[in-house]
Short mmCIF file of the C-alpha atoms (twelve columns), coordinates in Angstrom:
data_MODEL
# 
_entry.id   MODEL 
# 
loop_
_atom_site.group_PDB 
_atom_site.id 
_atom_site.type_symbol 
_atom_site.label_atom_id 
_atom_site.label_alt_id 
_atom_site.label_comp_id 
_atom_site.label_asym_id 
_atom_site.label_seq_id 
_atom_site.Cartn_x 
_atom_site.Cartn_y 
_atom_site.Cartn_z 
_atom_site.pdbx_PDB_model_num 
ATOM 1   C CA . MET A 1   0.045   -0.102  -0.119  1 
ATOM 2   C CA . ASN A 2   2.806   2.141   0.532   1 
ATOM 3   C CA . GLU A 3   5.058   2.244   -2.220  1 
ATOM 4   C CA . PRO A 4   5.666   5.152   -4.311  1 
ATOM 5   C CA . HIS A 5   4.387   5.725   -7.535  1 
ATOM 6   C CA . PRO A 6   6.393   5.022   -10.710 1 
ATOM 7   C CA . ASN A 7   6.771   8.340   -11.764 1 
ATOM 8   C CA . GLY A 8   8.332   9.160   -8.428  1 
ATOM 9   C CA . LEU A 9   5.372   10.630  -6.873  1 
ATOM 10  C CA . PRO A 10  3.081   9.322   -4.380  1 
ATOM 11  C CA . THR A 11  -0.724  7.528   -5.441  1 
ATOM 12  C CA . ILE A 12  -3.460  9.072   -3.229  1 
ATOM 13  C CA . ALA A 13  -6.751  7.044   -3.503  1 
ATOM 14  C CA . LEU A 14  -10.298 8.634   -3.487  1 
ATOM 15  C CA . LEU A 15  -12.037 5.515   -2.118  1 
ATOM 16  C CA . PHE A 16  -15.828 5.354   -2.349  1 
ATOM 17  C CA . SER A 17  -18.177 3.015   -1.218  1 
ATOM 18  C CA . ASP A 18  -21.670 4.143   -3.216  1 
ATOM 19  C CA . ALA A 19  -22.568 5.409   -7.209  1 
ATOM 20  C CA . LYS A 20  -22.506 9.098   -6.070  1 
ATOM 21  C CA . THR A 21  -19.607 9.264   -4.410  1 
ATOM 22  C CA . GLU A 22  -17.953 7.295   -7.133  1 
ATOM 23  C CA . ARG A 23  -19.012 10.193  -9.571  1 
ATOM 24  C CA . ARG A 24  -18.248 13.198  -7.713  1 
ATOM 25  C CA . LEU A 25  -14.403 11.586  -7.154  1 
ATOM 26  C CA . ARG A 26  -13.561 11.022  -10.283 1 
ATOM 27  C CA . GLU A 27  -15.094 14.424  -11.481 1 
ATOM 28  C CA . PHE A 28  -12.792 15.944  -9.074  1 
ATOM 29  C CA . ALA A 29  -9.821  13.640  -9.819  1 
ATOM 30  C CA . LEU A 30  -10.040 14.731  -13.552 1 
ATOM 31  C CA . ARG A 31  -10.269 18.093  -12.734 1 
ATOM 32  C CA . GLU A 32  -7.880  18.381  -10.004 1 
ATOM 33  C CA . LYS A 33  -4.149  18.746  -11.164 1 
ATOM 34  C CA . PHE A 34  -1.713  17.636  -7.891  1 
ATOM 35  C CA . SER A 35  2.175   18.148  -8.725  1 
ATOM 36  C CA . GLU A 36  2.347   16.542  -5.059  1 
ATOM 37  C CA . CYS A 37  0.600   13.347  -6.186  1 
ATOM 38  C CA . THR A 38  -1.682  11.298  -8.834  1 
ATOM 39  C CA . THR A 39  -4.635  10.632  -7.445  1 
ATOM 40  C CA . THR A 40  -6.743  7.253   -8.364  1 
ATOM 41  C CA . VAL A 41  -10.147 6.520   -7.877  1 
ATOM 42  C CA . SER A 42  -11.219 3.081   -5.952  1 
ATOM 43  C CA . ASP A 43  -13.627 0.949   -4.677  1 
ATOM 44  C CA . VAL A 44  -12.997 0.534   -0.846  1 
ATOM 45  C CA . ALA A 45  -14.368 -2.908  -0.107  1 
ATOM 46  C CA . ALA A 46  -12.632 -4.495  -3.409  1 
ATOM 47  C CA . THR A 47  -9.216  -2.295  -3.750  1 
ATOM 48  C CA . ALA A 48  -8.370  -0.341  -0.724  1 
ATOM 49  C CA . SER A 49  -5.503  -2.774  0.364   1 
ATOM 50  C CA . LEU A 50  -4.502  -2.877  -3.299  1 
ATOM 51  C CA . VAL A 51  -3.632  1.373   -3.158  1 
ATOM 52  C CA . GLU A 52  -0.026  2.650   -3.526  1 
ATOM 53  C CA . GLY A 53  0.976   5.327   -1.913  1 
ATOM 54  C CA . ALA A 54  -2.359  6.612   0.783   1 
ATOM 55  C CA . ALA A 55  -6.292  6.733   1.214   1 
ATOM 56  C CA . LEU A 56  -8.333  9.234   1.334   1 
ATOM 57  C CA . LEU A 57  -12.025 7.441   2.644   1 
ATOM 58  C CA . VAL A 58  -15.235 9.606   1.921   1 
ATOM 59  C CA . SER A 59  -17.908 7.902   2.999   1 
ATOM 60  C CA . ASP A 60  -21.293 8.640   5.317   1 
ATOM 61  C CA . GLU A 61  -21.110 4.786   5.823   1 
ATOM 62  C CA . SER A 62  -19.999 3.572   9.665   1 
ATOM 63  C CA . PRO A 63  -18.558 7.309   10.714  1 
ATOM 64  C CA . PRO A 64  -15.291 6.815   12.883  1 
ATOM 65  C CA . THR A 65  -16.125 7.669   16.350  1 
ATOM 66  C CA . ASP A 66  -13.230 10.984  15.874  1 
ATOM 67  C CA . ALA A 67  -15.556 12.675  13.053  1 
ATOM 68  C CA . ALA A 68  -12.460 14.755  11.923  1 
ATOM 69  C CA . GLN A 69  -9.806  12.299  11.373  1 
ATOM 70  C CA . VAL A 70  -9.297  8.188   12.029  1 
ATOM 71  C CA . ARG A 71  -6.653  5.680   11.081  1 
ATOM 72  C CA . ASP A 72  -6.777  2.386   10.013  1 
ATOM 73  C CA . ALA A 73  -3.587  1.179   8.414   1 
ATOM 74  C CA . SER A 74  -4.906  -1.628  6.582   1 
ATOM 75  C CA . VAL A 75  -7.376  -0.109  4.493   1 
ATOM 76  C CA . TRP A 76  -7.299  3.651   4.705   1 
ATOM 77  C CA . ASP A 77  -5.423  6.753   6.133   1 
ATOM 78  C CA . TYR A 78  -7.847  9.482   6.351   1 
ATOM 79  C CA . TRP A 79  -11.588 10.197  6.579   1 
ATOM 80  C CA . LEU A 80  -13.739 12.631  5.018   1 
ATOM 81  C CA . PRO A 81  -18.081 12.856  5.222   1 
ATOM 82  C CA . THR A 82  -19.826 13.303  1.626   1 
ATOM 83  C CA . SER A 83  -20.867 16.331  2.605   1 
ATOM 84  C CA . CYS A 84  -17.411 17.670  2.225   1 
ATOM 85  C CA . GLY A 85  -16.608 20.500  -0.058  1 
ATOM 86  C CA . ASP A 86  -13.614 20.313  -2.884  1 
ATOM 87  C CA . ALA A 87  -11.388 22.710  -0.557  1 
ATOM 88  C CA . GLU A 88  -11.360 19.911  1.925   1 
ATOM 89  C CA . LEU A 89  -11.145 17.337  -0.720  1 
ATOM 90  C CA . ARG A 90  -7.975  19.312  -1.746  1 
ATOM 91  C CA . THR A 91  -6.708  20.081  1.350   1 
ATOM 92  C CA . ALA A 92  -6.596  16.334  2.574   1 
ATOM 93  C CA . VAL A 93  -5.065  15.070  -0.673  1 
ATOM 94  C CA . ARG A 94  -1.993  17.724  -0.408  1 
ATOM 95  C CA . LEU A 95  -1.692  16.046  3.262   1 
ATOM 96  C CA . LEU A 96  -1.956  12.761  2.099   1 
ATOM 97  C CA . ALA A 97  0.505   13.321  -0.492  1 
ATOM 98  C CA . LYS A 98  2.833   14.764  2.284   1 
ATOM 99  C CA . ILE A 99  2.575   11.579  4.574   1 
ATOM 100 C CA . ALA A 100 2.973   9.043   1.202   1 
ATOM 101 C CA . ALA A 101 6.357   10.379  0.392   1 
ATOM 102 C CA . LEU A 102 7.559   10.710  4.171   1 
ATOM 103 C CA . ARG A 103 6.282   7.041   4.349   1 
ATOM 104 C CA . GLY A 104 8.440   6.392   1.409   1 
ATOM 105 C CA . SER A 105 11.509  7.964   2.752   1 
ATOM 106 C CA . LEU A 106 11.268  5.924   5.373   1 
ATOM 107 C CA . GLN A 107 10.631  2.666   3.188   1 
ATOM 108 C CA . ALA A 108 13.633  3.756   1.273   1 
ATOM 109 C CA . ALA A 109 16.325  4.079   4.279   1 
ATOM 110 C CA . ARG A 110 15.059  1.012   5.354   1 
ATOM 111 C CA . ARG A 111 15.692  -0.846  2.155   1 
ATOM 112 C CA . THR A 112 18.998  0.804   2.240   1 
ATOM 113 C CA . GLU A 113 19.884  -0.262  5.693   1 
ATOM 114 C CA . ASP A 114 18.383  -4.028  5.241   1 
ATOM 115 C CA . ALA A 115 21.175  -3.991  1.662   1 
ATOM 116 C CA . LEU A 116 24.138  -2.549  4.123   1 
ATOM 117 C CA . GLN A 117 23.469  -5.386  6.537   1 
ATOM 118 C CA . GLN A 118 22.929  -7.920  3.870   1 
ATOM 119 C CA . LEU A 119 26.202  -6.735  2.560   1 
ATOM 120 C CA . ALA A 120 28.030  -6.564  5.895   1 
ATOM 121 C CA . ALA A 121 27.125  -9.928  6.143   1 
ATOM 122 C CA . THR A 122 27.988  -11.432 2.711   1 
ATOM 123 C CA . ASP A 123 31.159  -12.980 1.129   1 
ATOM 124 C CA . PRO A 124 31.702  -10.460 -2.211  1 
ATOM 125 C CA . LEU A 125 33.242  -13.388 -4.266  1 
ATOM 126 C CA . THR A 126 30.432  -16.178 -3.547  1 
ATOM 127 C CA . GLY A 127 27.843  -14.702 -2.602  1 
ATOM 128 C CA . LEU A 128 27.600  -17.081 0.343   1 
ATOM 129 C CA . ALA A 129 27.649  -15.718 4.559   1 
ATOM 130 C CA . ASN A 130 30.885  -14.582 5.792   1 
ATOM 131 C CA . ARG A 131 32.815  -15.126 8.743   1 
ATOM 132 C CA . ARG A 132 31.375  -12.661 10.904  1 
ATOM 133 C CA . ALA A 133 27.553  -14.151 9.775   1 
ATOM 134 C CA . TRP A 134 28.785  -17.524 10.472  1 
ATOM 135 C CA . ASP A 135 29.708  -16.714 13.982  1 
ATOM 136 C CA . ASP A 136 26.345  -14.892 14.751  1 
ATOM 137 C CA . GLU A 137 24.777  -18.025 13.310  1 
ATOM 138 C CA . LEU A 138 26.907  -20.689 15.539  1 
ATOM 139 C CA . ALA A 139 26.405  -18.147 18.953  1 
ATOM 140 C CA . ARG A 140 22.558  -18.548 17.948  1 
ATOM 141 C CA . LEU A 141 22.630  -21.759 17.610  1 
ATOM 142 C CA . VAL A 142 24.832  -22.922 21.011  1 
ATOM 143 C CA . ARG A 143 22.410  -20.434 22.746  1 
ATOM 144 C CA . ALA A 144 19.104  -22.290 21.383  1 
ATOM 145 C CA . ALA A 145 20.994  -26.060 22.138  1 
ATOM 146 C CA . ALA A 146 21.729  -24.933 25.756  1 
ATOM 147 C CA . ALA A 147 17.831  -23.750 26.086  1 
ATOM 148 C CA . GLY A 148 16.262  -26.703 24.747  1 
ATOM 149 C CA . GLY A 149 18.476  -29.195 23.303  1 
ATOM 150 C CA . GLU A 150 18.094  -28.382 19.946  1 
ATOM 151 C CA . PRO A 151 20.662  -30.494 17.560  1 
ATOM 152 C CA . PHE A 152 22.905  -28.794 14.997  1 
ATOM 153 C CA . VAL A 153 25.834  -30.240 13.345  1 
ATOM 154 C CA . THR A 154 28.779  -27.745 12.379  1 
ATOM 155 C CA . ALA A 155 31.236  -28.456 9.579   1 
ATOM 156 C CA . ILE A 156 34.465  -26.978 8.375   1 
ATOM 157 C CA . VAL A 157 35.445  -27.716 4.479   1 
ATOM 158 C CA . ASP A 158 38.606  -27.103 2.829   1 
ATOM 159 C CA . LEU A 159 39.320  -27.171 -0.475  1 
ATOM 160 C CA . ASP A 160 42.299  -29.777 -1.553  1 
ATOM 161 C CA . LEU A 161 45.278  -28.731 -3.081  1 
ATOM 162 C CA . PHE A 162 43.224  -25.839 -4.095  1 
ATOM 163 C CA . LYS A 163 46.800  -24.085 -4.274  1 
ATOM 164 C CA . GLN A 164 47.548  -26.132 -7.040  1 
ATOM 165 C CA . VAL A 165 44.573  -24.875 -8.674  1 
ATOM 166 C CA . ASN A 166 45.711  -21.164 -8.525  1 
ATOM 167 C CA . ASP A 167 49.401  -21.908 -9.459  1 
ATOM 168 C CA . ALA A 168 48.474  -24.058 -12.376 1 
ATOM 169 C CA . HIS A 169 45.575  -21.791 -13.726 1 
ATOM 170 C CA . GLY A 170 45.376  -18.907 -12.333 1 
ATOM 171 C CA . HIS A 171 43.565  -16.889 -9.732  1 
ATOM 172 C CA . ALA A 172 41.036  -16.198 -11.971 1 
ATOM 173 C CA . VAL A 173 40.399  -19.778 -12.182 1 
ATOM 174 C CA . GLY A 174 40.766  -19.898 -8.915  1 
ATOM 175 C CA . ASP A 175 37.714  -17.903 -7.993  1 
ATOM 176 C CA . ALA A 176 35.504  -19.767 -10.234 1 
ATOM 177 C CA . VAL A 177 36.164  -22.987 -8.097  1 
ATOM 178 C CA . LEU A 178 35.331  -21.200 -5.173  1 
ATOM 179 C CA . ARG A 179 31.797  -19.984 -6.519  1 
ATOM 180 C CA . ALA A 180 31.475  -23.066 -8.051  1 
ATOM 181 C CA . THR A 181 31.940  -24.893 -4.388  1 
ATOM 182 C CA . ALA A 182 29.650  -22.253 -3.093  1 
ATOM 183 C CA . ASP A 183 26.924  -22.969 -5.574  1 
ATOM 184 C CA . GLY A 184 27.140  -26.435 -4.820  1 
ATOM 185 C CA . LEU A 185 27.372  -26.015 -0.994  1 
ATOM 186 C CA . ARG A 186 24.156  -23.949 -1.138  1 
ATOM 187 C CA . ARG A 187 22.558  -26.058 -3.448  1 
ATOM 188 C CA . ALA A 188 22.731  -29.458 -1.186  1 
ATOM 189 C CA . ILE A 189 21.645  -27.445 2.262   1 
ATOM 190 C CA . ARG A 190 18.049  -26.494 3.527   1 
ATOM 191 C CA . ARG A 191 16.241  -23.546 3.715   1 
ATOM 192 C CA . GLY A 192 17.577  -22.108 7.461   1 
ATOM 193 C CA . ASP A 193 20.794  -24.036 7.284   1 
ATOM 194 C CA . THR A 194 24.036  -21.261 6.545   1 
ATOM 195 C CA . ALA A 195 26.825  -22.238 4.192   1 
ATOM 196 C CA . ALA A 196 29.461  -19.416 4.793   1 
ATOM 197 C CA . ARG A 197 33.154  -18.418 3.497   1 
ATOM 198 C CA . LEU A 198 35.350  -18.622 6.027   1 
ATOM 199 C CA . GLY A 199 38.378  -17.399 4.622   1 
ATOM 200 C CA . GLY A 200 40.250  -18.279 1.648   1 
ATOM 201 C CA . ASP A 201 39.488  -21.710 0.289   1 
ATOM 202 C CA . GLU A 202 37.220  -22.784 3.416   1 
ATOM 203 C CA . PHE A 203 33.683  -22.887 4.217   1 
ATOM 204 C CA . GLY A 204 31.673  -23.536 6.856   1 
ATOM 205 C CA . LEU A 205 28.294  -25.228 6.918   1 
ATOM 206 C CA . LEU A 206 25.891  -24.907 10.002  1 
ATOM 207 C CA . LEU A 207 22.728  -27.442 10.186  1 
ATOM 208 C CA . SER A 208 20.330  -27.095 12.600  1 
ATOM 209 C CA . GLY A 209 18.034  -29.667 13.955  1 
ATOM 210 C CA . LEU A 210 20.183  -32.691 12.421  1 
ATOM 211 C CA . GLN A 211 20.883  -35.318 14.777  1 
ATOM 212 C CA . ALA A 212 24.397  -37.175 15.368  1 
ATOM 213 C CA . ASP A 213 23.008  -40.547 14.200  1 
ATOM 214 C CA . ARG A 214 22.053  -38.747 10.998  1 
ATOM 215 C CA . ALA A 215 24.654  -36.511 9.945   1 
ATOM 216 C CA . ALA A 216 27.381  -38.775 8.435   1 
ATOM 217 C CA . PRO A 217 25.367  -39.500 5.296   1 
ATOM 218 C CA . VAL A 218 24.200  -35.571 5.064   1 
ATOM 219 C CA . VAL A 219 27.233  -34.463 4.946   1 
ATOM 220 C CA . GLU A 220 28.574  -36.752 2.733   1 
ATOM 221 C CA . ARG A 221 26.099  -35.588 0.563   1 
ATOM 222 C CA . ILE A 222 26.649  -32.181 0.710   1 
ATOM 223 C CA . ARG A 223 30.450  -32.855 -0.250  1 
ATOM 224 C CA . LEU A 224 29.841  -35.108 -3.245  1 
ATOM 225 C CA . ASN A 225 27.732  -32.056 -4.087  1 
ATOM 226 C CA . ALA A 226 30.140  -29.646 -4.247  1 
ATOM 227 C CA . ILE A 227 32.786  -31.420 -5.826  1 
ATOM 228 C CA . ALA A 228 30.230  -32.259 -8.795  1 
ATOM 229 C CA . ALA A 229 29.305  -28.764 -8.912  1 
ATOM 230 C CA . VAL A 230 33.003  -27.588 -9.702  1 
ATOM 231 C CA . ILE A 231 32.934  -30.379 -12.485 1 
ATOM 232 C CA . ASN A 232 29.626  -29.638 -14.298 1 
ATOM 233 C CA . SER A 233 31.417  -26.017 -14.375 1 
ATOM 234 C CA . GLY A 234 34.058  -27.218 -16.545 1 
ATOM 235 C CA . LEU A 235 36.500  -26.106 -13.988 1 
ATOM 236 C CA . PRO A 236 39.519  -28.518 -12.483 1 
ATOM 237 C CA . PRO A 237 38.384  -31.198 -10.458 1 
ATOM 238 C CA . THR A 238 38.892  -30.050 -7.204  1 
ATOM 239 C CA . THR A 239 37.795  -32.430 -4.052  1 
ATOM 240 C CA . CYS A 240 37.469  -31.128 -0.947  1 
ATOM 241 C CA . SER A 241 37.422  -32.421 3.094   1 
ATOM 242 C CA . PHE A 242 35.219  -32.055 5.880   1 
ATOM 243 C CA . GLY A 243 35.522  -32.344 9.335   1 
ATOM 244 C CA . TYR A 244 31.879  -32.167 11.700  1 
ATOM 245 C CA . VAL A 245 31.075  -32.019 15.150  1 
ATOM 246 C CA . ALA A 246 27.047  -32.878 16.067  1 
ATOM 247 C CA . GLU A 247 26.032  -30.637 19.169  1 
ATOM 248 C CA . GLN A 248 23.180  -31.906 21.457  1 
ATOM 249 C CA . GLY A 249 22.628  -28.992 23.990  1 
ATOM 250 C CA . SER A 250 25.769  -30.305 26.124  1 
ATOM 251 C CA . GLY A 251 26.626  -26.484 27.013  1 
ATOM 252 C CA . THR A 252 29.758  -26.621 24.707  1 
ATOM 253 C CA . SER A 253 30.638  -23.413 23.561  1 
ATOM 254 C CA . ALA A 254 30.912  -21.733 20.322  1 
ATOM 255 C CA . GLU A 255 34.814  -21.768 20.463  1 
ATOM 256 C CA . THR A 256 34.942  -25.055 21.167  1 
ATOM 257 C CA . ILE A 257 33.116  -26.752 18.548  1 
ATOM 258 C CA . TYR A 258 34.346  -24.742 16.301  1 
ATOM 259 C CA . ALA A 259 37.744  -26.008 17.236  1 
ATOM 260 C CA . ALA A 260 36.527  -29.766 17.203  1 
ATOM 261 C CA . ALA A 261 35.593  -29.230 13.847  1 
ATOM 262 C CA . ALA A 262 38.764  -28.212 12.630  1 
ATOM 263 C CA . THR A 263 40.533  -30.921 14.552  1 
ATOM 264 C CA . ALA A 264 38.486  -33.648 12.347  1 
ATOM 265 C CA . LEU A 265 39.120  -31.368 9.115   1 
ATOM 266 C CA . GLN A 266 43.264  -31.951 10.265  1 
ATOM 267 C CA . VAL A 267 42.320  -36.033 10.667  1 
ATOM 268 C CA . ALA A 268 40.922  -35.557 7.127   1 
ATOM 269 C CA . LYS A 269 43.799  -34.286 5.300   1 
ATOM 270 C CA . HIS A 270 46.066  -36.075 6.795   1 
ATOM 271 C CA . ALA A 271 44.321  -39.157 6.130   1 
ATOM 272 C CA . GLY A 272 44.736  -38.551 2.449   1 
ATOM 273 C CA . ARG A 273 42.050  -35.938 2.155   1 
ATOM 274 C CA . ASP A 274 39.145  -36.053 -0.382  1 
ATOM 275 C CA . ARG A 275 37.036  -37.424 2.673   1 
ATOM 276 C CA . VAL A 276 34.921  -36.576 5.856   1 
ATOM 277 C CA . VAL A 277 35.846  -36.953 9.304   1 
ATOM 278 C CA . CYS A 278 33.597  -36.498 12.629  1 
ATOM 279 C CA . GLY A 279 35.398  -34.820 15.394  1 
# 
């Protein structure tokens, strides 16, 4: 209801509930040329909730308790009786134009803030969550596990011999391998899970609600999906190693969980790479 009009001006809807008022409002809208807004005439019962900008109800039906002004955010912003004159209509429209413009500015500011927050939590190369967002989500999962025993799995992922890819094919190809790996991880996890790039060729996964006895095949499936994503992109085949731990409300700290997963990853590396190890 509060989106700006495509021409940059807010839209003020003149709402009616009877045919006589409709005719009057249509004539008024055709006659008046507002530079602050555009106007449209709508049936309050049918389209009020779809109106962009702000809405003025002109009606004698179910008058509000305050005959001057009542706010109903779900339908309309201002009310006038059908006996109102054109001057009152004109003043109300201009008032609502200011309200709608202010609303649009506030919404634009919120969208900008949301976009900045998203950028602050996103790895620019892969589009995955970054280390900051990963740390925040891990801390949240630890709190939830401690409070209610909600299980989750923490996995650390490392590309095997990634330096050789960069040395042999250049950093542009190396970046493409990282992006393809990220895409494979993203597609393999569920909505609500987190895939993050922690730095360099290291990634992290947070899989909420996953029980320890079910984790191994799930993590292995994700690993194979990441490898396949690189191959299917026509890039140099690159395997990866996973180390993971499962948490079920034992009160373990985020730092300890991360360290255990990282240790499991090192075990996978030393055992020959291209595998999953549980810590």
